[in-house]
Structure formats: C-alpha cells, structure tokens
CSV table of C-alpha atoms and ligand atoms in Angstrom, one decimal:
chain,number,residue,atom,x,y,z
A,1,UNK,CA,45.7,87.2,62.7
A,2,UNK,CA,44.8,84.3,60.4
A,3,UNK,CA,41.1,82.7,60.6
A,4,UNK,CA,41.2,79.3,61.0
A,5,UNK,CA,40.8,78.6,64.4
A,6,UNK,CA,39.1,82.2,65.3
A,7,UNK,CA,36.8,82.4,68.4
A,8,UNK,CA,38.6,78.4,69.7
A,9,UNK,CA,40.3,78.4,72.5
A,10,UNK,CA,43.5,75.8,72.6
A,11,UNK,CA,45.4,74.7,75.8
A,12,UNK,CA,49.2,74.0,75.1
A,13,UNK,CA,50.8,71.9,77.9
A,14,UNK,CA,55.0,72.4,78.0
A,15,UNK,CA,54.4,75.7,76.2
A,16,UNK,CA,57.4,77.5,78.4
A,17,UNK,CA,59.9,76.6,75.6
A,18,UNK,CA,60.6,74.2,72.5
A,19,UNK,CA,58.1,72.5,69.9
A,20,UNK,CA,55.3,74.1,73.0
A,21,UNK,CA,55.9,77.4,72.7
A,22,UNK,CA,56.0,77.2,68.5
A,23,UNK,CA,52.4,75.8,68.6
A,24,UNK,CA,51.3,78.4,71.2
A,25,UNK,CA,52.4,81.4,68.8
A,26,UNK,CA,51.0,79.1,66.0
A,27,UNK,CA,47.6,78.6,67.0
A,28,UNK,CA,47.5,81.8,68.4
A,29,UNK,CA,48.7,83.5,64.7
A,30,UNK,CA,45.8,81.2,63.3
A,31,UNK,CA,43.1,82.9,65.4
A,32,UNK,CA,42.9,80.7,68.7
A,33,UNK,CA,42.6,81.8,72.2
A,34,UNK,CA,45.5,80.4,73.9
A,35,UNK,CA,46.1,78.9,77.6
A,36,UNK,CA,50.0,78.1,78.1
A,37,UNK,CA,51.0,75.9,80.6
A,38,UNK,CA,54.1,74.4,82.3
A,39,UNK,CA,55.7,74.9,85.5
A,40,UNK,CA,58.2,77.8,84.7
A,41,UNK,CA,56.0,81.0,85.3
A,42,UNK,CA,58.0,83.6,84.0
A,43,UNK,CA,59.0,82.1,80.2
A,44,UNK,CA,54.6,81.4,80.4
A,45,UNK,CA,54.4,85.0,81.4
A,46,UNK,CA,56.5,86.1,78.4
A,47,UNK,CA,55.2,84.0,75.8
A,48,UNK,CA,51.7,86.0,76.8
A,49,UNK,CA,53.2,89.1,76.5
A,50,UNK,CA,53.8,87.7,72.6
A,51,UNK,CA,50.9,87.0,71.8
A,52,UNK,CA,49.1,90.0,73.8
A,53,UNK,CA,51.1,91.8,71.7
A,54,UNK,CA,50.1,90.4,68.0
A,55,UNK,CA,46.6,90.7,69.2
A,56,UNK,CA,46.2,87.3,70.9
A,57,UNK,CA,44.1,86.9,73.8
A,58,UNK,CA,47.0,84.3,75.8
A,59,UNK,CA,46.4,83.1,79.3
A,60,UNK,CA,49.6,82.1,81.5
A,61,UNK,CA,48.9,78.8,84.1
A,62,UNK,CA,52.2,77.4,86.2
A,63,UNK,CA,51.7,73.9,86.5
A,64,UNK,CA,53.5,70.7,87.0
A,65,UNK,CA,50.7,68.6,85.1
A,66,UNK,CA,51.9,65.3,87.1
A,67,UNK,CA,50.1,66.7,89.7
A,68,UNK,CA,46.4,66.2,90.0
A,69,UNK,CA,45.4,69.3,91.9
A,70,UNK,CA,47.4,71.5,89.7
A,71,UNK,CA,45.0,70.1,86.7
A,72,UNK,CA,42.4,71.3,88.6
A,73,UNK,CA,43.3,74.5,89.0
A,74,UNK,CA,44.7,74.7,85.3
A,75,UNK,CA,40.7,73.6,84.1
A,76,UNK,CA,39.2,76.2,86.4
A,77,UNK,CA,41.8,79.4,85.4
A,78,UNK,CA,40.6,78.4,81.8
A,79,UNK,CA,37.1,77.5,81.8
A,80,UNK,CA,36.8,81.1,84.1
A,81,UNK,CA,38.8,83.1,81.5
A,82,UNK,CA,37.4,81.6,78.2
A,83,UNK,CA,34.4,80.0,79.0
A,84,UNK,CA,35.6,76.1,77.3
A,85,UNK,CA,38.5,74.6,75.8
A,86,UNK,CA,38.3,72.9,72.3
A,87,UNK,CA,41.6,71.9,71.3
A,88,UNK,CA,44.2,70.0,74.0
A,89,UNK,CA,48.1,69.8,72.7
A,90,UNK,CA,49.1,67.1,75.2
A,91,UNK,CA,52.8,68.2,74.5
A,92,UNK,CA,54.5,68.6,77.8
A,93,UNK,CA,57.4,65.9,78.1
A,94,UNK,CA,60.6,64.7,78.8
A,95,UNK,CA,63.6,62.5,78.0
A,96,UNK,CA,66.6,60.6,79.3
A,97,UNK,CA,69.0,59.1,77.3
A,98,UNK,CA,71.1,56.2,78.3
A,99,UNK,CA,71.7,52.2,78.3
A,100,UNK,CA,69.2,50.6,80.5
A,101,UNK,CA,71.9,49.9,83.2
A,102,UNK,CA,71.8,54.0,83.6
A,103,UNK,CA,68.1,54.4,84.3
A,104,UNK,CA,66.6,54.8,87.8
A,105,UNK,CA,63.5,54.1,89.1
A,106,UNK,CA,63.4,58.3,89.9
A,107,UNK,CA,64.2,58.4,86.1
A,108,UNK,CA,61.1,56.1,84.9
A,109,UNK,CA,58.7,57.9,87.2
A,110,UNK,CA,59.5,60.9,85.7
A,111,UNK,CA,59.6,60.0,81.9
A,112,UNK,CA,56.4,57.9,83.0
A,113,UNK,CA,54.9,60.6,84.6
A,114,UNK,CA,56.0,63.5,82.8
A,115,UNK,CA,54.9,61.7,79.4
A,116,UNK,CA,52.1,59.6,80.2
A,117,UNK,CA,50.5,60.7,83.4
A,118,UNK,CA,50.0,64.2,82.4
A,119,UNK,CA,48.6,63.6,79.1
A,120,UNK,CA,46.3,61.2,81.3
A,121,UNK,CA,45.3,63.9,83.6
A,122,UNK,CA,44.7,67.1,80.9
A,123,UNK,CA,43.0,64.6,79.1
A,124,UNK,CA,41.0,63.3,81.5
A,125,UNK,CA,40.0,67.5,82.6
A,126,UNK,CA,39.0,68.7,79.5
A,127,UNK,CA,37.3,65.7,77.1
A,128,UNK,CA,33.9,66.1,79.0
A,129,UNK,CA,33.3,69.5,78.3
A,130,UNK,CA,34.3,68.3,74.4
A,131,UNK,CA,31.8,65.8,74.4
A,132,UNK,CA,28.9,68.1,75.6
A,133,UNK,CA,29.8,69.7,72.7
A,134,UNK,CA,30.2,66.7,70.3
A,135,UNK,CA,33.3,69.3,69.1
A,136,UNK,CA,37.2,68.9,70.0
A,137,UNK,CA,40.7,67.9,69.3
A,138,UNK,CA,43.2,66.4,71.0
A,139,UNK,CA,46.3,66.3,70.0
A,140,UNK,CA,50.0,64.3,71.5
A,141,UNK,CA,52.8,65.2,70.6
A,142,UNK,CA,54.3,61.8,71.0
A,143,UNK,CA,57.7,60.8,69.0
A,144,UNK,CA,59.3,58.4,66.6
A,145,UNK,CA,60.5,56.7,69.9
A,146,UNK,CA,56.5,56.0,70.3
A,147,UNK,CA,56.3,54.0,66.6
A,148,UNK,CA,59.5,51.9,66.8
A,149,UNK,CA,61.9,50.9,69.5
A,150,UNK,CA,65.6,52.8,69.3
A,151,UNK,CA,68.8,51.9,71.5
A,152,UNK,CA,69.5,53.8,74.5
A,153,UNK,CA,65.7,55.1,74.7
A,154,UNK,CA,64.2,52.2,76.9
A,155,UNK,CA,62.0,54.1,79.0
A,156,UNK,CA,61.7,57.1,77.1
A,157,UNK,CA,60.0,54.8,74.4
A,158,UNK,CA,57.8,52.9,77.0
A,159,UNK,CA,56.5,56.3,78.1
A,160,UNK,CA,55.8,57.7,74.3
A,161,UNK,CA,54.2,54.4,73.1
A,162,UNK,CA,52.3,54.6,76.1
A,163,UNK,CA,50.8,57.6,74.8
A,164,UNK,CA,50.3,56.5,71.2
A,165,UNK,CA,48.3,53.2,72.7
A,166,UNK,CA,46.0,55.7,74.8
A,167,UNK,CA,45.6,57.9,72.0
A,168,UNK,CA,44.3,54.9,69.6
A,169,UNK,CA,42.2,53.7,72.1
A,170,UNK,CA,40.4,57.2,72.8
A,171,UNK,CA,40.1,57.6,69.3
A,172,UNK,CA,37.6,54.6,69.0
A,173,UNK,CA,35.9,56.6,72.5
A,174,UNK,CA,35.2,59.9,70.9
A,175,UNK,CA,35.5,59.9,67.4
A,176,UNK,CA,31.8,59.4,67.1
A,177,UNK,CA,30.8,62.1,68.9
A,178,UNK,CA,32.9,64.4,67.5
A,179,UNK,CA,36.2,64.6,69.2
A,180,UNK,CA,38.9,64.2,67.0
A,181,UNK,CA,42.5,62.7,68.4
A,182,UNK,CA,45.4,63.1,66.5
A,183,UNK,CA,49.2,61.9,67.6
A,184,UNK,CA,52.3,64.0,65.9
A,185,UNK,CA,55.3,61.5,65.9
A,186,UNK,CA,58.3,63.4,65.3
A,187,UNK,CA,61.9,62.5,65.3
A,188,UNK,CA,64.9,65.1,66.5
A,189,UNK,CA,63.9,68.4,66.8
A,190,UNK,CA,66.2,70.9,68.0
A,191,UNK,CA,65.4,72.0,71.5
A,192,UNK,CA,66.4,71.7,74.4
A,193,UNK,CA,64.9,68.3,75.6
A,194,UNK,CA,67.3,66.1,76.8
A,195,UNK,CA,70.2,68.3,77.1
A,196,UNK,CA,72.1,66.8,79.7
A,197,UNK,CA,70.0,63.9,79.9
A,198,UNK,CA,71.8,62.5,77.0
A,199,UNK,CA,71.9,65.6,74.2
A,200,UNK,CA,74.4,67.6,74.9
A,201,UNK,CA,74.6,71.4,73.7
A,202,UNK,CA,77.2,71.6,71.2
A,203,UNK,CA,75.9,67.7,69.2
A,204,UNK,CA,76.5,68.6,65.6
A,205,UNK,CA,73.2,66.8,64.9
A,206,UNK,CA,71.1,69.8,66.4
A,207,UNK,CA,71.6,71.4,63.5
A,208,UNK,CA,70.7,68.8,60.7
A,209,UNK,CA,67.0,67.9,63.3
A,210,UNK,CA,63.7,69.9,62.6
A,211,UNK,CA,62.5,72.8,64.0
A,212,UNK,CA,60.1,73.2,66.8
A,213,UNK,CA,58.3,75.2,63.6
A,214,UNK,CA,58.1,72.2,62.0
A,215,UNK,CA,56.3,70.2,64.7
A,216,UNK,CA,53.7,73.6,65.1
A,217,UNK,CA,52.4,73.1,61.7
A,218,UNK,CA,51.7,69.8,61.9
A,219,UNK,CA,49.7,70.3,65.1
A,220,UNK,CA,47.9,73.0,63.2
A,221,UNK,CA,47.4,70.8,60.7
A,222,UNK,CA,45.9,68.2,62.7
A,223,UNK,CA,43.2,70.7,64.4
A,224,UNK,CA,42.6,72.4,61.0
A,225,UNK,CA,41.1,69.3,58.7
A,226,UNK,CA,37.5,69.4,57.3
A,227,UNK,CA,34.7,68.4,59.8
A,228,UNK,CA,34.8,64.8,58.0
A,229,UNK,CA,38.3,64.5,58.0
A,230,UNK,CA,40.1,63.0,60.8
A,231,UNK,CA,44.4,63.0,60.8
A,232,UNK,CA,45.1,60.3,63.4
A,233,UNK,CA,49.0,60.3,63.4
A,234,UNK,CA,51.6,62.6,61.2
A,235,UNK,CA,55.3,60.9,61.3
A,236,UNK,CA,58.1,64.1,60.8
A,237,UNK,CA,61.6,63.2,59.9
A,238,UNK,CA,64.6,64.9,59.6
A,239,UNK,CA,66.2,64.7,55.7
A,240,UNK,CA,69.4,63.3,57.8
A,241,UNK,CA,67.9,60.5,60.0
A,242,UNK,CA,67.9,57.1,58.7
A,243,UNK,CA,65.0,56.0,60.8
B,1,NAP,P1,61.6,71.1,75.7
B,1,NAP,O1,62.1,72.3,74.9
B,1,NAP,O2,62.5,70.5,76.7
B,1,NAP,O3,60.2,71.4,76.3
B,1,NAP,C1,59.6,70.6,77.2
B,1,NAP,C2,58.4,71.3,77.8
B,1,NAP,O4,57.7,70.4,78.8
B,1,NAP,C3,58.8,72.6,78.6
B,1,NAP,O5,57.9,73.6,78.3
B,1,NAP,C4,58.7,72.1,80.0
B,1,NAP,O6,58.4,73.3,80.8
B,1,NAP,C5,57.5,71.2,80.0
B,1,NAP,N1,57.4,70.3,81.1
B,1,NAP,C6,58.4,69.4,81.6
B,1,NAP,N2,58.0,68.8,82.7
B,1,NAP,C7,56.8,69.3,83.0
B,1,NAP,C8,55.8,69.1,84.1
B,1,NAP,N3,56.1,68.2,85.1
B,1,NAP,N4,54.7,69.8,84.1
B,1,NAP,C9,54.4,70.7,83.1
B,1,NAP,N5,55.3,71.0,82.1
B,1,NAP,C10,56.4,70.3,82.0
B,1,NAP,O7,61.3,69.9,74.7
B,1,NAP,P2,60.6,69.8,73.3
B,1,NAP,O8,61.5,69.3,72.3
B,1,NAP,O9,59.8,71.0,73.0
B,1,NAP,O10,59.5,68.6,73.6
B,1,NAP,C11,58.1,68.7,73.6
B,1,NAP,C12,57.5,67.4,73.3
B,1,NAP,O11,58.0,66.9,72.1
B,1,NAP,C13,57.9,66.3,74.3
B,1,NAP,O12,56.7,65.5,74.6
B,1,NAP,C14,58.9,65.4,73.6
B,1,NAP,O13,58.9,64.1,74.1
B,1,NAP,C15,58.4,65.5,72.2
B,1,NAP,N6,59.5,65.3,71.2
B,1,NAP,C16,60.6,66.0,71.2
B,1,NAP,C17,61.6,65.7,70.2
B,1,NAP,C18,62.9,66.4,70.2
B,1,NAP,O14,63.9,65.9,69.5
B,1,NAP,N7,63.0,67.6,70.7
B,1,NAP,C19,61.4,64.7,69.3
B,1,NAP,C20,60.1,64.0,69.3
B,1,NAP,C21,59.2,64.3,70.3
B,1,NAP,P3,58.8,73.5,82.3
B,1,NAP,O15,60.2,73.0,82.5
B,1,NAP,O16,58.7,75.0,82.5
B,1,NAP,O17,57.8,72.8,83.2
C-alpha cells in the first residue's frame, strides 16, 4: 500500500460501481482510509471486502445522498469509525440522454438532485470539520457536459454546471483556510451511466471512451498536490471525441 495519503481518511460518494468504485480502490492503494457510499449495499459490501483484503481499512454506508437524513447518518457511521474525514469525492451522479421534448419534470429532479443536491448536502456535512482543521479536499467529479453545452444533454448539463458554479464559488470560501476544491471534468467514460437512459450497451463508442481508471488518477491527482499547490479543475478527453 502506497504512502501518499496514509493515516487520511476519504469518503467516495457513488462508489457501488463505475469511475466511484476506481477511486475507492485508488485512494485506498495510495494509503487512505476509505468510506464507500451509494444506495446499493451489497456491491458497497464487496468493494470492502477488496480493499479489506489489500490491507485497506474500507467502511460500507447505503445511502441515497438526495436525502438529508441519510447524510446524517453517512457523517455519524464515519466520524464514529475513523474519527474525521479529509478528502470528499462528490462523485455520485446520473444522466439522461434525450432532446428536450423527452425530459420530465421526474427526470430533472432526479439529474438535479442526484448531481447537484447531493454534492450540496455531503458537502455541506463534512467541510466544518475540514475547516477546524484548516486541512481538506473536495473533489466533483463533474463532466465536460459542466464546461460547454452539448445537444441532447439539456438537463444533464444544467445539473453538472450547477456543480462546477458551486465548486468555484466554495473555492474562494475555503481556499484560505486550507481546504482545497478541485472539479475533474471528464468526457465519455465507459460505465454504465446512462445505459438505457440514452447509452445503450452494445454503442461502439464504449470502447474508444476512457476508463473509470482514468478518472481515479486524476482525483488522486487532485488530493495529492504540494501543500501550496492547488488543482482547481482537470479536463479528460477521449483521443476519439472531437469536443
Ligand atoms: P455509474 O457507473 O452509473 O455510477 C454512478 C454511481 O452513482 C453509482 O455508484 C450509483 O450507485 C451512484 N448513485 C446514483 N444515484 C445515487 C443516489 N441517489 N445516492 C447515492 N448514490 C447514487 O456512472 P459513472 O460513469 O461512474 O459516473 C460517476 C460520475 O461521473 C457521475 O457524476 C457522472 O455524471 C460523471 N461522469 C461520467 C461520465 C461517463 O461517461 N461515464 C463522463 C463524465 C462525467 P447506486 O445506484 O448503488 O446508488
């Protein structure tokens, strides 16, 4: 286990799966403590068994993060297990794809939600204890779709340059005392966000997007500078997209 982040302890939020569960194991191999959350308890569960395993001290919390009361609990289960939490990956999200005529008002609460409200929320738990400590980092993993507007990503875009406006704003709040925000705006990855909300399984451009691998380093990255140094936003981009 590497020595970069040893004796931190990270929170990962949509760690069941995809670019989450990358930066889990990733922080984790670089010598963090590491609290995984999402709602799907049994993928959390196995993801701890992982790190358990390569000597990672991992910590499982179901959670639909939209929720205010089940931010509560996730800041309790963590500050009672390890004490603080130093490093946030706001990376929990969600995506439809579609013309605007397809979208529901169901579908923008939960992008909106999803997206913005739970990064809103973890935020809002675990910056305090940050700032006792004038030591932290904060992380969104936000998207190309938050830097520039792209067709048939109306909402989807509202919700992820909703979160690149709150992270530049915070960034102005805390930088000064030590809390350093970062944004990671990648373009296609291949998970499985939005299949069957406009990506469908067998798209031929899964194979030509990044890696959730890819999008782990960068967070590392991010949460691994100098103290001086701040990274305030990393842009990823497949070789193939001509964004
Ligand atoms: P993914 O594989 O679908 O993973 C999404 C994660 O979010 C899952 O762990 C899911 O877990 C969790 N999640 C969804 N709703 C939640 C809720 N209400 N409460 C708690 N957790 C919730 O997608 P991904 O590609 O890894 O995406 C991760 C982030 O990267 C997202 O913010 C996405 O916008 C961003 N991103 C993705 C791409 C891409 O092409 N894949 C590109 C740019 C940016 P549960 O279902 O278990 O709750």
């Amino acid at each position: 286990m590497g020595e970069l982040l040893k004796g931190k302890v990270a929170i990962v939020t949509g760690a069941s799966r995809g670019i989450g569960e990358a930066t889990a194991l990733t922080l984790g191999q670089a010598g963090a403590h590491v609290v995984a959350t999402a709602r799907t308890a049994q993928e959390l569960d196995a993801l701890v068994e992982r790190l358990d395993r390569s000597g990672v001290q991992g910590l499982a919390v179901a959670a639909d993060l939209t929720r205010e009361e089940d931010v509560g609990r996730l800041k309790t289960a963590a500050l009672d297990r390890f004490g603080q939490v130093d490093i946030l990956v706001n990376n929990a999200g969600v995506g439809k794809y579609g013309p605007l005529s397809s979208l529901t008002a169901a579908d923008y609460d939960w992008m909106m939600n999803t997206n913005m409200r739970s990064s809103f929320l973890c935020t809002s738990a675990f910056l305090p204890g940050m700032l006792e400590r004038n030591e932290g980092w904060i992380v969104f993993v936000a998207s190309v779709a938050g830097l520039k507007g792209l067709p048939h990503e109306t909402v989807y875009c509202a919700s992820k340059f909703a979160q690149v406006g709150f992270a530049q704003a915070l960034d102005y709040e805390t930088r000064e005392r030590g809390v350093k925000v970062s944004v990671v705006a990648p373009g296609g990855v291949h998970t499985d966000f939005a299949i069957g909300t406009g990506r469908t399984k067998d798209d031929p451009h899964l194979t030509e997007m990044m890696d959730a691998q890819d999008v782990a380093e960068a967070v590392l990255f991010a949460v691994t500078q100098p103290e001086k140094v701040r990274v305030f936003l990393i842009g990823l981009r497949p070789m193939s997209e001509p964004l």
